[in-house]
């Protein structure tokens, strides 16, 4: 007997979106502190695909990837692409860097010594009342990924 769909999935789309908006700030804070993925991303396909668009929106999660072969930084766009990169990467907190520029220079230096690794910076922000604020303890995280 197949499992019944979650009760949240039975609600109208407008109500589900309102629930997602109420949850996203707390989920972002938890994610920023420990990189624990929100529970809604571990449920059924429908809820996952809806919530990933809210959780990984450009207003909340920004990923800048450095490409050593071109020496260029590029912003990763699309919630699904961001989630895939988050799931396949390992992260290091950039707590000891005082500016984004110094964190970027560090990533660039690492790419010279490990050319087959992709490096970049993930920034987590909350958006309350239309104003975007970086979360103090998780402003920048470096990611490393073997596959590009």
C-alpha positions as a printed NumPy array, in Angstrom:
array([[  0.   ,   0.   ,   0.   ],
       [  1.571,   3.337,  -1.055],
       [  2.235,   5.953,   1.592],
       [ -0.267,   8.781,   1.854],
       [  1.028,  12.171,   0.676],
       [  1.946,  14.629,   3.451],
       [ -0.942,  16.783,   4.653],
       [  0.968,  19.914,   3.638],
       [  0.887,  18.75 ,   0.011],
       [ -2.912,  18.676,   0.142],
       [ -3.131,  22.409,   0.938],
       [ -3.66 ,  24.945,  -1.858],
       [ -0.43 ,  26.288,  -3.387],
       [ -0.943,  29.77 ,  -1.898],
       [ -1.101,  28.356,   1.642],
       [  1.947,  26.134,   1.071],
       [  3.897,  29.174,  -0.14 ],
       [  2.858,  31.102,   2.996],
       [  4.085,  28.202,   5.163],
       [  7.409,  28.125,   3.287],
       [  7.894,  31.869,   3.78 ],
       [  7.246,  31.486,   7.528],
       [  9.813,  28.667,   7.82 ],
       [ 12.611,  29.923,   5.6  ],
       [ 14.376,  32.343,   8.008],
       [ 14.701,  29.719,  10.77 ],
       [ 15.785,  27.073,   8.251],
       [ 18.415,  29.45 ,   6.837],
       [ 19.794,  30.216,  10.31 ],
       [ 20.017,  26.491,  11.109],
       [ 21.61 ,  25.762,   7.721],
       [ 24.106,  28.602,   8.147],
       [ 25.156,  27.374,  11.585],
       [ 25.525,  23.665,  10.832],
       [ 24.793,  23.018,   7.143],
       [ 21.891,  20.818,   8.158],
       [ 19.388,  20.695,   5.31 ],
       [ 15.781,  21.7  ,   6.11 ],
       [ 13.32 ,  18.894,   6.782],
       [ 11.102,  20.02 ,   3.899],
       [ 13.91 ,  19.134,   1.491],
       [ 13.721,  15.532,   2.754],
       [ 10.013,  14.963,   2.116],
       [  8.126,  14.145,  -1.063],
       [  9.228,  15.369,  -4.506],
       [  6.457,  17.965,  -4.715],
       [  7.328,  19.718,  -1.434],
       [ 11.051,  19.477,  -2.145],
       [ 10.729,  21.079,  -5.582],
       [  8.524,  23.87 ,  -4.216],
       [ 10.613,  24.605,  -1.121],
       [ 14.   ,  24.51 ,  -2.851],
       [ 12.894,  27.515,  -4.929],
       [ 12.174,  29.471,  -1.724],
       [ 15.155,  28.219,   0.31 ],
       [ 17.794,  28.55 ,  -2.44 ],
       [ 16.455,  31.751,  -3.971],
       [ 18.994,  34.398,  -4.974],
       [ 17.809,  36.54 ,  -2.038],
       [ 18.787,  33.821,   0.47 ],
       [ 21.654,  31.72 ,  -0.888],
       [ 24.361,  33.133,  -3.138],
       [ 27.063,  30.866,  -4.537],
       [ 30.07 ,  32.296,  -6.341],
       [ 32.271,  29.707,  -8.035],
       [ 35.864,  30.31 ,  -9.058],
       [ 37.125,  28.707, -12.244],
       [ 40.901,  28.411, -12.117],
       [ 41.297,  27.628, -15.818],
       [ 39.802,  31.014, -16.775],
       [ 40.611,  32.941, -13.588],
       [ 36.99 ,  34.12 , -13.408],
       [ 34.296,  34.145, -10.731],
       [ 30.759,  33.206, -11.721],
       [ 27.479,  33.255,  -9.811],
       [ 25.638,  29.935,  -9.706],
       [ 21.998,  30.518, -10.635],
       [ 18.946,  28.333, -10.285],
       [ 17.759,  26.728,  -7.069],
       [ 18.251,  23.169,  -8.333],
       [ 21.837,  23.879,  -9.448],
       [ 22.615,  25.461,  -6.073],
       [ 21.161,  22.515,  -4.167],
       [ 23.133,  20.026,  -6.287],
       [ 26.359,  21.929,  -5.597],
       [ 25.596,  22.144,  -1.875],
       [ 24.931,  18.389,  -1.708],
       [ 28.17 ,  17.367,  -3.466],
       [ 30.555,  19.815,  -1.782],
       [ 32.408,  20.042,   1.484],
       [ 32.415,  23.355,   3.342],
       [ 34.808,  25.33 ,   5.514],
       [ 33.758,  28.356,   7.55 ],
       [ 35.579,  31.569,   6.599],
       [ 35.384,  32.969,  10.126],
       [ 38.986,  34.244,  10.042],
       [ 38.519,  36.472,   6.972],
       [ 37.342,  40.031,   7.503],
       [ 36.293,  40.757,   3.928],
       [ 34.787,  38.94 ,   0.996],
       [ 37.749,  40.024,  -1.16 ],
       [ 40.264,  38.312,   1.149],
       [ 38.134,  35.147,   1.152],
       [ 38.058,  35.24 ,  -2.656],
       [ 41.838,  35.638,  -2.858],
       [ 42.231,  32.593,  -0.612],
       [ 39.987,  30.513,  -2.915],
       [ 42.012,  31.652,  -5.919],
       [ 45.292,  30.597,  -4.269],
       [ 43.878,  27.17 ,  -3.374],
       [ 42.789,  26.638,  -6.99 ],
       [ 46.386,  27.134,  -8.146],
       [ 47.588,  24.317,  -5.876],
       [ 44.607,  21.989,  -6.556],
       [ 43.565,  22.629, -10.176],
       [ 41.086,  19.731, -10.398],
       [ 39.035,  21.083,  -7.481],
       [ 36.36 ,  23.711,  -7.93 ],
       [ 36.283,  26.304,  -5.157],
       [ 33.868,  29.027,  -4.312],
       [ 32.047,  30.971,  -1.647],
       [ 28.531,  30.441,  -0.344],
       [ 26.784,  33.349,   1.383],
       [ 23.601,  32.833,   3.397],
       [ 21.281,  35.822,   3.931],
       [ 17.866,  36.301,   5.454],
       [ 15.334,  38.667,   3.963],
       [ 13.076,  40.296,   6.519],
       [ 10.804,  43.162,   5.553],
       [ 12.392,  43.377,   2.112],
       [ 15.856,  44.124,   3.536],
       [ 18.538,  41.492,   3.029],
       [ 20.87 ,  40.876,   5.975],
       [ 23.84 ,  38.526,   6.07 ],
       [ 23.716,  36.122,   8.98 ],
       [ 26.673,  37.159,  11.184],
       [ 28.146,  33.713,  11.942],
       [ 27.799,  32.348,   8.431],
       [ 28.518,  35.179,   6.115],
       [ 30.975,  33.256,   3.946],
       [ 31.618,  29.569,   3.575],
       [ 34.182,  28.108,   1.212],
       [ 33.154,  25.032,  -0.708],
       [ 35.332,  22.485,  -2.427],
       [ 34.037,  20.066,  -5.016],
       [ 36.015,  17.516,  -7.002],
       [ 33.619,  17.365,  -9.958],
       [ 32.867,  20.461, -11.974]])
